Amino acid sequence: MNAAPDCGPLAGLRVIDLGQVYLGPYCGLMFALMGAEVIKVEPPGGDSIRGIAGGRENPAAMMLNSSKQSVTLDLGSEGGRSALLALADSADVLIENFRPGTMEKLGLGWETLCARNPRLVMGSGKGYAADSVYRDAPAMDFPIQALTGLMSVTGFPDGPPVKCGAAITDFLGGIHLFGGIMAALHARGATGRGDFVQIAMQDVTHHALASNIASYLLAPDGFADRAGNSQAVLKVAPYDLFPARDGQVAIMCLNDRHWQQLTRAMGRPDLAEDPELAAGPARCARRAQVDGWVTAWTSSQTRAEIFAALSSAHVPGAPVRTLAEVVSDDDMRARGMIHDLPHPDLGTVPVPGLPMRFAAHPQVAPIPAPTVGADTARILAALEQDLPSAQSKDTY
Amino acid sequence: MNAAPDCGPLAGLRVIDLGQVYLGPYCGLMFALMGAEVIKVEPPGGDSIRGIAGGRENPAAMMLNSSKQSVTLDLGSEGGRSALLALADSADVLIENFRPGTMEKLGLGWETLCARNPRLVMGSGKGYAADSVYRDAPAMDFPIQALTGLMSVTGFPDGPPVKCGAAITDFLGGIHLFGGIMAALHARGATGRGDFVQIAMQDVTHHALASNIASYLLAPDGFADRAGNSQAVLKVAPYDLFPARDGQVAIMCLNDRHWQQLTRAMGRPDLAEDPELAAGPARCARRAQVDGWVTAWTSSQTRAEIFAALSSAHVPGAPVRTLAEVVSDDDMRARGMIHDLPHPDLGTVPVPGLPMRFAAHPQVAPIPAPTVGADTARILAALEQDLPSAQSKDTY
């Protein structure tokens, strides 16, 4: 049994988390890490993310479901539906990211839930909005990246579009859904009534392209969709990845002050004093030469040495790190952003800590994610619900 | 003068938005579009994003600051500081994403603001956390993408790392900051006390890499950092971009059911019936052949025809759209996700609508962003603050 921590800004809230894979579970994770009681409701076979890696449980299941409890229900059975209704009656928040129409098909749509528990806030995350022309299209991160243009602005000018390697539209969706639910809870404080909050991955991803769309609007005719690791519109240089002895570093001179500071870090006062290099457009026009000077400096040093020199000189830049390096980051552990938690089969898993810091609430370490259905009997007994007999269906 | 809408779940809240560029302003935009009164405080020369495009105002300034009011203050002057303190005294929320230490240097740190207004929730968004070893490094989206590994998982296996083309770490940061502030406001409902909420772009981006990190943990030795437009670890196919008559389409068969459905859409029952193609690993091993069959189908049709066929067959997929196509999307306009608002110099700008839908609150159209300082006199007069005389410094 996993008990919710007894502190945190959301202590006292009860959340029913029907989330699957990334979007819903990440939204529920925010509630759990902030101290709410989060009950993850899974089909008897578990959230599909658990099994996606074949024989072993996917570590992502553990990373996104810490500090939650697990109840398994076959929502397609009368007993499962009745138990879910009792859970929703007892809750402040219900989260779901099933495919469109699933909750209604199960007889668990907003009208039904709200009629029974008018204080409930229901949050639904979908790929496309319910009133979108694309509402019937199956949506996952990859097609959403295609449709929103995120893919078209990623990659090199002479290469094809490429997806952002992270399932970024799922996580953008999950955290927008969290924000929307919190706004509805705020309003409930005044009205006493809950609300139905909906977000679409298409919409939140579109909004995250605001800087790209602005660049396009400034120069629609000459707009190069993809800029690789450089800047699409601004006439600035250097702005790219540069080789280090042990990998690559990102260096950006967004303005002329950055260039002055970079030349200092490079030990090249001659470049700083050259009036023909003082302005971004001039450096941009001589980009191969400028990049060559920077490369001459970076290629003889390690990424750490370059990063330290850039930081001292107030030039934006950082090492390009692999996931292997990120996963073993000691600083993330020291700051409570990664917790190494034990898993029955996987050994330890690096589990995310709450990414918000609150001065009024101590950081609370996550509790390992529950095994499938670990809390079913206890939680249903507390609701005076019989344990549903038929727990066979794995999906709805 | 821009009046805040009189409805929305956050009506009645007053927010002081010191945000600059993307992170802080996107956080403030969520408050503004949900009905809070948001006062954008800018240096006399305006938020630096306004001027970044040279002679013309950057459309991004308008896209991220609609439905706000604008007050210009030189926070380095005594009059400006005093006016900001009066604003913070009157507010529920204060948002800032200056470089670390700026608020303290201005005498506007959390200790000062909280001592005067204990109900205030202050939200700070930074690149690196205050307790990070990198806290002194200048942080922007590009280096954060490098350091977090987001860049290392983006691009093709035989090519270099490439940034996600959107300033995604800024927007992830802004919406996490909004969520954290809302959680602190929720807690204030019980305690009566505000809080200091901090997020770091490094941390929220790390968490959005959960699926990639899980893939790495499952196969650390053979992990290919970048998978282009395919799947890094799962043995699935087809999963890629395919050529259409008028561009490209993304098609993914995450499971064998998707493959069965795709063959139906392709009119190839022979492939559906071939037992040697039934399982993902088998299709993956014959990927060139499988992709060839899909290409033969896609290349004779338009993206729209393929998208319709995929949707009918319940196969995840979508057209790869350019920003030019996204910007002219009629459906986004019909659904209130893009509003064409007038700008004094730029003509009309496609301004984002609130990406959350609330059943209990009607959608409210955004009001055009204010010009720099448009509301200074009125708002300071209401606080019985003298108009600061020295309004000269453009940055802090």
Coordinates of C-alpha atoms in Angstrom, one line a residue, chain B:
Chain B
M1 CA -7.1 50.2 -22.2
N2 CA -7.7 46.5 -22.1
A3 CA -10.2 45.3 -19.6
A4 CA -9.9 41.8 -18.3
P5 CA -12.9 39.7 -19.3
D6 CA -15.4 39.5 -16.5
C7 CA -15.8 35.8 -16.6
G8 CA -13.6 32.7 -16.7
P9 CA -12.4 30.4 -13.9
L10 CA -9.8 32.9 -12.6
A11 CA -11.9 36.0 -12.6
G12 CA -11.1 38.1 -9.6
L13 CA -7.4 37.3 -9.4
R14 CA -4.9 40.0 -9.9
V15 CA -1.6 39.0 -11.5
I16 CA 1.6 41.1 -11.8
D17 CA 3.4 39.7 -14.9
L18 CA 7.1 40.7 -15.0
G19 CA 7.6 37.9 -17.6
Q20 CA 9.9 38.4 -20.5
V21 CA 10.1 36.7 -23.9
Y22 CA 8.3 33.3 -23.7
L23 CA 8.3 31.5 -20.4
G24 CA 6.9 34.2 -18.0
P25 CA 4.6 35.7 -20.6
Y26 CA 3.1 32.3 -21.5
C27 CA 2.4 31.7 -17.8
G28 CA 0.8 35.1 -17.5
L29 CA -1.2 34.5 -20.7
M30 CA -2.9 31.5 -19.1
F31 CA -4.1 33.7 -16.3
A32 CA -5.3 36.4 -18.7
L33 CA -7.2 34.1 -21.0
M34 CA -8.9 32.5 -17.9
G35 CA -10.2 35.9 -16.8
A36 CA -7.7 37.1 -14.3
E37 CA -6.6 40.7 -14.3
V38 CA -3.0 40.5 -15.6
I39 CA -0.8 43.6 -15.4
K40 CA 2.3 43.2 -17.6
V41 CA 5.1 45.3 -16.1
E42 CA 7.7 46.1 -18.7
P43 CA 10.9 48.3 -18.7
P44 CA 10.3 51.6 -20.4
G45 CA 11.6 50.2 -23.6
G46 CA 9.2 47.2 -23.4
D47 CA 9.7 43.5 -23.0
S48 CA 12.8 42.7 -25.0
I49 CA 10.7 40.3 -27.2
R50 CA 8.9 43.3 -28.6
G51 CA 11.9 44.7 -30.4
I52 CA 13.8 41.6 -31.2
A53 CA 12.8 41.6 -34.8
G54 CA 14.5 44.9 -35.5
G55 CA 12.4 47.7 -36.9
R56 CA 9.1 46.0 -36.5
E57 CA 7.5 44.6 -33.4
N58 CA 7.8 40.9 -33.1
P59 CA 4.4 39.3 -33.6
A60 CA 5.3 36.9 -30.7
A61 CA 4.9 39.9 -28.3
M62 CA 1.2 40.2 -29.4
M63 CA 0.6 36.4 -29.4
L64 CA 1.7 36.0 -25.8
N65 CA 0.4 39.1 -24.2
S66 CA -3.2 39.4 -25.3
S67 CA -5.8 40.3 -22.7
K68 CA -3.1 41.8 -20.4
Q69 CA -2.6 45.4 -19.4
S70 CA 0.8 47.1 -19.7
V71 CA 2.5 49.3 -17.1
T72 CA 6.1 50.5 -17.7
L73 CA 8.4 50.9 -14.7
D74 CA 12.1 51.4 -14.3
L75 CA 12.6 49.0 -11.5
G76 CA 16.1 50.3 -10.9
S77 CA 14.7 53.7 -9.8
E78 CA 13.2 54.4 -6.4
G79 CA 9.9 55.4 -7.9
G80 CA 9.7 52.4 -10.1
R81 CA 10.5 50.0 -7.2
S82 CA 8.0 51.7 -5.0
A83 CA 5.3 51.4 -7.7
L84 CA 6.1 47.7 -8.2
L85 CA 5.8 47.1 -4.4
A86 CA 2.4 48.8 -4.4
L87 CA 1.4 46.6 -7.3
A88 CA 2.6 43.5 -5.6
D89 CA 0.8 44.5 -2.4
S90 CA -2.4 44.6 -4.4
A91 CA -1.9 41.3 -6.2
D92 CA -2.6 37.6 -5.7
V93 CA 0.2 36.5 -8.0
L94 CA 3.6 37.8 -9.3
I95 CA 5.4 36.1 -12.1
E96 CA 9.0 36.7 -13.1
N97 CA 11.6 35.0 -15.3
F98 CA 14.5 37.3 -15.0
R99 CA 18.0 35.9 -14.8
P100 CA 18.8 34.5 -11.3
G101 CA 19.4 37.2 -8.7
T102 CA 17.7 40.1 -10.5
M103 CA 14.7 40.4 -8.2
E104 CA 16.9 40.3 -5.1
K105 CA 19.3 42.9 -6.6
L106 CA 16.3 45.2 -7.3
G107 CA 15.2 44.8 -3.6
L108 CA 12.2 42.8 -4.8
G109 CA 13.0 39.3 -3.6
W110 CA 10.6 36.9 -2.1
E111 CA 11.4 37.8 1.5
T112 CA 10.6 41.5 0.8
L113 CA 7.4 40.8 -1.1
C114 CA 6.1 38.2 1.3
A115 CA 6.8 40.4 4.4
R116 CA 4.5 43.1 2.9
N117 CA 1.8 40.8 1.3
P118 CA 1.7 37.4 3.0
R119 CA -1.1 36.3 0.7
L120 CA 1.1 36.8 -2.5
V121 CA 2.1 33.8 -4.6
M122 CA 5.3 34.5 -6.4
G123 CA 6.3 32.3 -9.3
S124 CA 9.8 32.2 -10.7
G125 CA 10.9 30.4 -13.8
K126 CA 14.6 29.9 -14.5
G127 CA 16.7 27.8 -16.8
Y128 CA 18.5 26.1 -13.9
A129 CA 17.3 25.7 -10.4
A130 CA 18.7 27.9 -7.6
D131 CA 20.4 24.9 -6.1
S132 CA 21.8 23.5 -9.3
V133 CA 25.5 23.4 -10.0
Y134 CA 24.7 25.2 -13.2
R135 CA 22.8 28.1 -11.5
D136 CA 25.2 30.7 -12.8
A137 CA 25.1 29.6 -16.4
P138 CA 23.0 31.8 -18.8
A139 CA 20.1 29.6 -19.8
M140 CA 18.0 29.8 -22.9
D141 CA 16.0 27.2 -24.8
F142 CA 18.9 26.1 -27.0
P143 CA 21.5 25.2 -24.3
I144 CA 18.7 23.6 -22.1
Q145 CA 17.9 21.3 -25.0
A146 CA 21.5 20.4 -25.2
L147 CA 22.1 19.7 -21.5
T148 CA 18.9 17.8 -20.9
G149 CA 19.5 15.3 -23.7
L150 CA 16.5 16.5 -25.7
M151 CA 18.8 17.3 -28.6
S152 CA 20.6 14.0 -28.4
V153 CA 17.4 12.1 -29.0
T154 CA 16.3 14.3 -31.9
G155 CA 17.6 13.7 -35.5
F156 CA 18.6 10.7 -37.6
P157 CA 20.7 7.8 -36.4
D158 CA 23.4 8.6 -38.9
G159 CA 23.3 12.4 -38.4
P160 CA 24.1 14.9 -35.7
P161 CA 21.9 15.9 -32.8
V162 CA 19.5 18.6 -33.7
K163 CA 17.3 20.9 -31.6
C164 CA 13.6 20.6 -31.4
G165 CA 12.6 23.5 -33.7
A166 CA 10.2 25.0 -31.2
A167 CA 11.4 26.8 -28.0
I168 CA 9.8 23.9 -26.3
T169 CA 11.6 24.2 -23.0
D170 CA 10.3 27.8 -22.5
F171 CA 6.7 26.7 -23.1
L172 CA 7.1 23.6 -20.9
G173 CA 8.5 25.9 -18.3
G174 CA 5.7 28.5 -18.5
I175 CA 2.9 26.0 -18.2
H176 CA 4.6 24.1 -15.3
L177 CA 5.0 27.5 -13.6
F178 CA 1.3 28.2 -14.1
G179 CA 0.4 24.8 -12.6
G180 CA 2.7 25.4 -9.6
I181 CA 1.2 28.8 -8.9
M182 CA -2.3 27.4 -9.1
A183 CA -1.4 24.7 -6.6
A184 CA -0.1 27.4 -4.3
L185 CA -3.3 29.4 -4.7
H186 CA -5.2 26.2 -3.8
A187 CA -3.2 25.8 -0.6
R188 CA -3.8 29.5 0.2
G189 CA -7.5 28.8 0.3
A190 CA -6.9 26.7 3.4
T191 CA -3.9 28.5 5.0
G192 CA -4.5 32.1 4.0
R193 CA -0.8 32.3 3.1
G194 CA 1.0 32.7 -0.2
D195 CA 4.0 30.8 -1.4
F196 CA 7.1 31.1 -3.5
V197 CA 7.0 28.7 -6.4
Q198 CA 10.1 27.9 -8.5
I199 CA 10.5 25.9 -11.7
A200 CA 13.6 25.3 -13.9
M201 CA 13.5 24.6 -17.6
Q202 CA 16.1 21.9 -17.1
D203 CA 13.9 20.0 -14.7
V204 CA 10.6 20.1 -16.6
T205 CA 12.4 19.1 -19.8
H206 CA 14.1 16.2 -18.1
H207 CA 10.7 14.9 -17.0
A208 CA 9.3 15.2 -20.5
L209 CA 12.0 12.7 -21.6
A210 CA 10.5 10.0 -19.4
S211 CA 9.7 7.7 -22.4
N212 CA 13.1 8.1 -23.9
I213 CA 14.8 7.5 -20.5
A214 CA 12.7 4.4 -20.1
S215 CA 13.7 3.1 -23.6
Y216 CA 17.4 3.7 -22.6
L217 CA 17.0 1.8 -19.4
L218 CA 15.5 -1.2 -21.2
A219 CA 18.5 -1.4 -23.6
P220 CA 21.4 0.7 -22.3
D221 CA 24.0 -1.1 -24.3
G222 CA 22.4 -1.0 -27.7
F223 CA 20.6 2.3 -27.3
A224 CA 20.6 4.4 -30.5
D225 CA 20.1 7.9 -29.2
R226 CA 18.3 9.1 -32.3
A227 CA 15.7 7.3 -34.3
G228 CA 14.8 9.9 -37.0
N229 CA 11.0 9.4 -37.6
S230 CA 11.0 5.8 -36.4
Q231 CA 10.8 4.1 -33.0
A232 CA 14.0 3.8 -31.0
V233 CA 13.4 0.6 -29.2
L234 CA 10.1 -1.1 -30.1
K235 CA 10.2 -3.5 -33.0
V236 CA 7.4 -2.0 -35.0
A237 CA 6.8 -1.1 -38.7
P238 CA 5.7 0.7 -40.6
Y239 CA 6.5 3.8 -38.6
D240 CA 7.9 6.7 -40.6
L241 CA 7.1 9.6 -43.0
F242 CA 5.9 8.5 -46.4
P243 CA 5.7 10.5 -49.6
A244 CA 2.3 11.8 -50.8
R245 CA 1.5 13.6 -54.0
D246 CA 1.6 17.0 -52.2
G247 CA 4.1 16.4 -49.4
Q248 CA 4.6 13.8 -46.7
V249 CA 2.4 11.9 -44.2
A250 CA 3.3 10.3 -40.9
I251 CA 2.1 6.8 -40.4
M252 CA 2.6 4.6 -37.4
C253 CA 1.6 1.0 -36.7
L254 CA 2.3 0.8 -33.0
N255 CA 0.8 -2.6 -32.8
D256 CA -0.3 -5.4 -35.1
R257 CA -3.9 -4.3 -35.1
H258 CA -2.8 -1.0 -36.7
W259 CA -1.1 -3.1 -39.4
Q260 CA -4.3 -5.0 -40.1
Q261 CA -6.2 -1.8 -40.3
L262 CA -3.6 -0.1 -42.5
T263 CA -3.7 -3.0 -45.1
R264 CA -7.4 -2.5 -45.3
A265 CA -7.0 1.2 -45.9
M266 CA -4.4 0.3 -48.6
G267 CA -6.7 -2.1 -50.2
R268 CA -4.2 -4.9 -49.7
P269 CA -6.0 -7.9 -48.1
D270 CA -3.2 -10.1 -49.3
L271 CA -0.8 -8.4 -46.9
A272 CA -3.3 -8.6 -44.1
E273 CA -3.5 -12.4 -44.6
D274 CA 0.2 -13.0 -44.8
P275 CA 1.2 -14.7 -41.5
E276 CA 4.8 -13.8 -42.0
L277 CA 3.8 -10.1 -41.7
A278 CA 1.5 -10.4 -38.8
A279 CA 4.0 -9.5 -36.0
G280 CA 5.9 -6.3 -35.5
P281 CA 9.4 -7.8 -35.3
A282 CA 8.8 -9.7 -38.6
R283 CA 7.7 -6.5 -40.3
C284 CA 10.6 -4.6 -38.8
A285 CA 13.1 -7.2 -40.2
R286 CA 11.6 -6.6 -43.7
R287 CA 11.2 -2.9 -43.2
A288 CA 12.4 -1.8 -46.6
Q289 CA 9.8 -4.1 -48.3
V290 CA 7.0 -3.1 -45.9
D291 CA 7.8 0.6 -46.4
G292 CA 7.8 0.1 -50.1
W293 CA 4.2 -1.3 -50.1
V294 CA 3.1 1.7 -48.0
T295 CA 4.9 4.1 -50.3
A296 CA 3.3 2.6 -53.3
W297 CA -0.1 3.4 -51.7
T298 CA 0.7 6.9 -50.4
S299 CA 2.6 8.3 -53.3
S300 CA -0.3 8.3 -55.7
Q301 CA -2.6 10.3 -53.3
T302 CA -2.8 13.6 -51.6
R303 CA -2.1 14.0 -47.9
A304 CA -5.8 14.8 -47.2
E305 CA -6.9 11.6 -49.0
I306 CA -4.4 9.5 -47.1
F307 CA -5.3 11.2 -43.7
A308 CA -9.0 10.5 -44.4
A309 CA -8.3 6.8 -45.2
L310 CA -6.1 6.4 -42.1
S311 CA -8.7 8.0 -39.9
S312 CA -11.5 5.8 -41.2
A313 CA -9.3 2.7 -40.7
H314 CA -8.3 3.9 -37.1
V315 CA -4.6 4.0 -38.0
P316 CA -2.6 6.8 -36.3
G317 CA -1.2 9.1 -38.9
A318 CA -1.4 12.7 -40.2
P319 CA -0.1 15.0 -42.9
V320 CA 3.2 16.8 -42.2
R321 CA 2.1 20.4 -42.4
T322 CA 4.3 23.5 -42.9
L323 CA 3.9 26.5 -40.7
A324 CA 2.4 28.3 -43.6
E325 CA -0.4 25.7 -43.7
V326 CA -0.8 25.8 -39.9
V327 CA -1.1 29.6 -39.8
S328 CA -3.9 29.5 -42.3
D329 CA -5.8 26.7 -40.6
D330 CA -9.6 27.4 -40.7
D331 CA -10.5 24.8 -38.2
M332 CA -8.2 26.3 -35.5
R333 CA -10.1 29.6 -36.2
A334 CA -13.5 28.0 -36.1
R335 CA -12.7 26.4 -32.7
G336 CA -11.3 29.7 -31.2
M337 CA -7.7 28.4 -31.0
I338 CA -6.5 31.2 -33.4
H339 CA -8.0 34.7 -33.3
D340 CA -7.0 37.2 -36.0
L341 CA -6.5 40.4 -34.0
P342 CA -5.5 43.8 -35.3
H343 CA -2.1 45.2 -34.7
P344 CA -1.2 48.9 -35.3
D345 CA 1.9 48.0 -37.5
L346 CA 1.6 44.3 -38.4
G347 CA -1.9 44.2 -39.8
T348 CA -3.6 41.2 -38.2
V349 CA -1.8 38.6 -36.0
P350 CA -3.0 35.1 -35.4
V351 CA -3.3 35.2 -31.6
P352 CA -3.7 32.0 -29.5
G353 CA -7.0 31.3 -27.8
L354 CA -7.2 29.6 -24.4
P355 CA -6.1 26.0 -25.0
M356 CA -8.4 24.6 -22.2
R357 CA -12.1 24.3 -22.6
F358 CA -14.3 24.7 -19.5
A359 CA -17.9 23.5 -19.6
A360 CA -18.8 26.0 -16.9
H361 CA -17.3 29.1 -18.6
P362 CA -17.8 30.3 -22.1
Q363 CA -14.8 30.8 -24.4
V364 CA -13.7 34.4 -24.3
A365 CA -12.0 35.9 -27.3
P366 CA -8.6 37.5 -26.5
I367 CA -8.2 41.2 -26.5
P368 CA -5.2 42.6 -28.4
A369 CA -2.1 43.0 -26.4
P370 CA -1.5 46.5 -25.1
T371 CA 1.0 48.9 -26.5
V372 CA 4.0 49.5 -24.2
G373 CA 2.9 51.2 -21.0
A374 CA -0.7 51.8 -22.3
D375 CA -2.1 51.4 -18.8
T376 CA 0.6 52.9 -16.7
A377 CA -1.1 56.2 -15.7
R378 CA -4.5 54.7 -14.9
I379 CA -3.2 51.7 -12.9
L380 CA -0.7 53.7 -10.8
A381 CA -3.3 56.4 -10.1
A382 CA -5.7 53.7 -8.8
L383 CA -2.9 52.7 -6.4
E384 CA -2.3 56.3 -5.4
Q385 CA 1.2 56.0 -6.8
D386 CA 2.9 59.0 -8.3
L387 CA 4.0 58.3 -11.9
P388 CA 7.7 57.6 -11.6
S389 CA 9.6 60.5 -13.1
A390 CA 12.7 58.6 -14.3
Q391 CA 11.6 56.0 -16.9
S392 CA 14.8 55.6 -18.8
K393 CA 16.4 52.2 -18.2
D394 CA 15.4 49.5 -20.7
T395 CA 16.8 46.5 -18.8
Y396 CA 17.5 45.7 -15.2

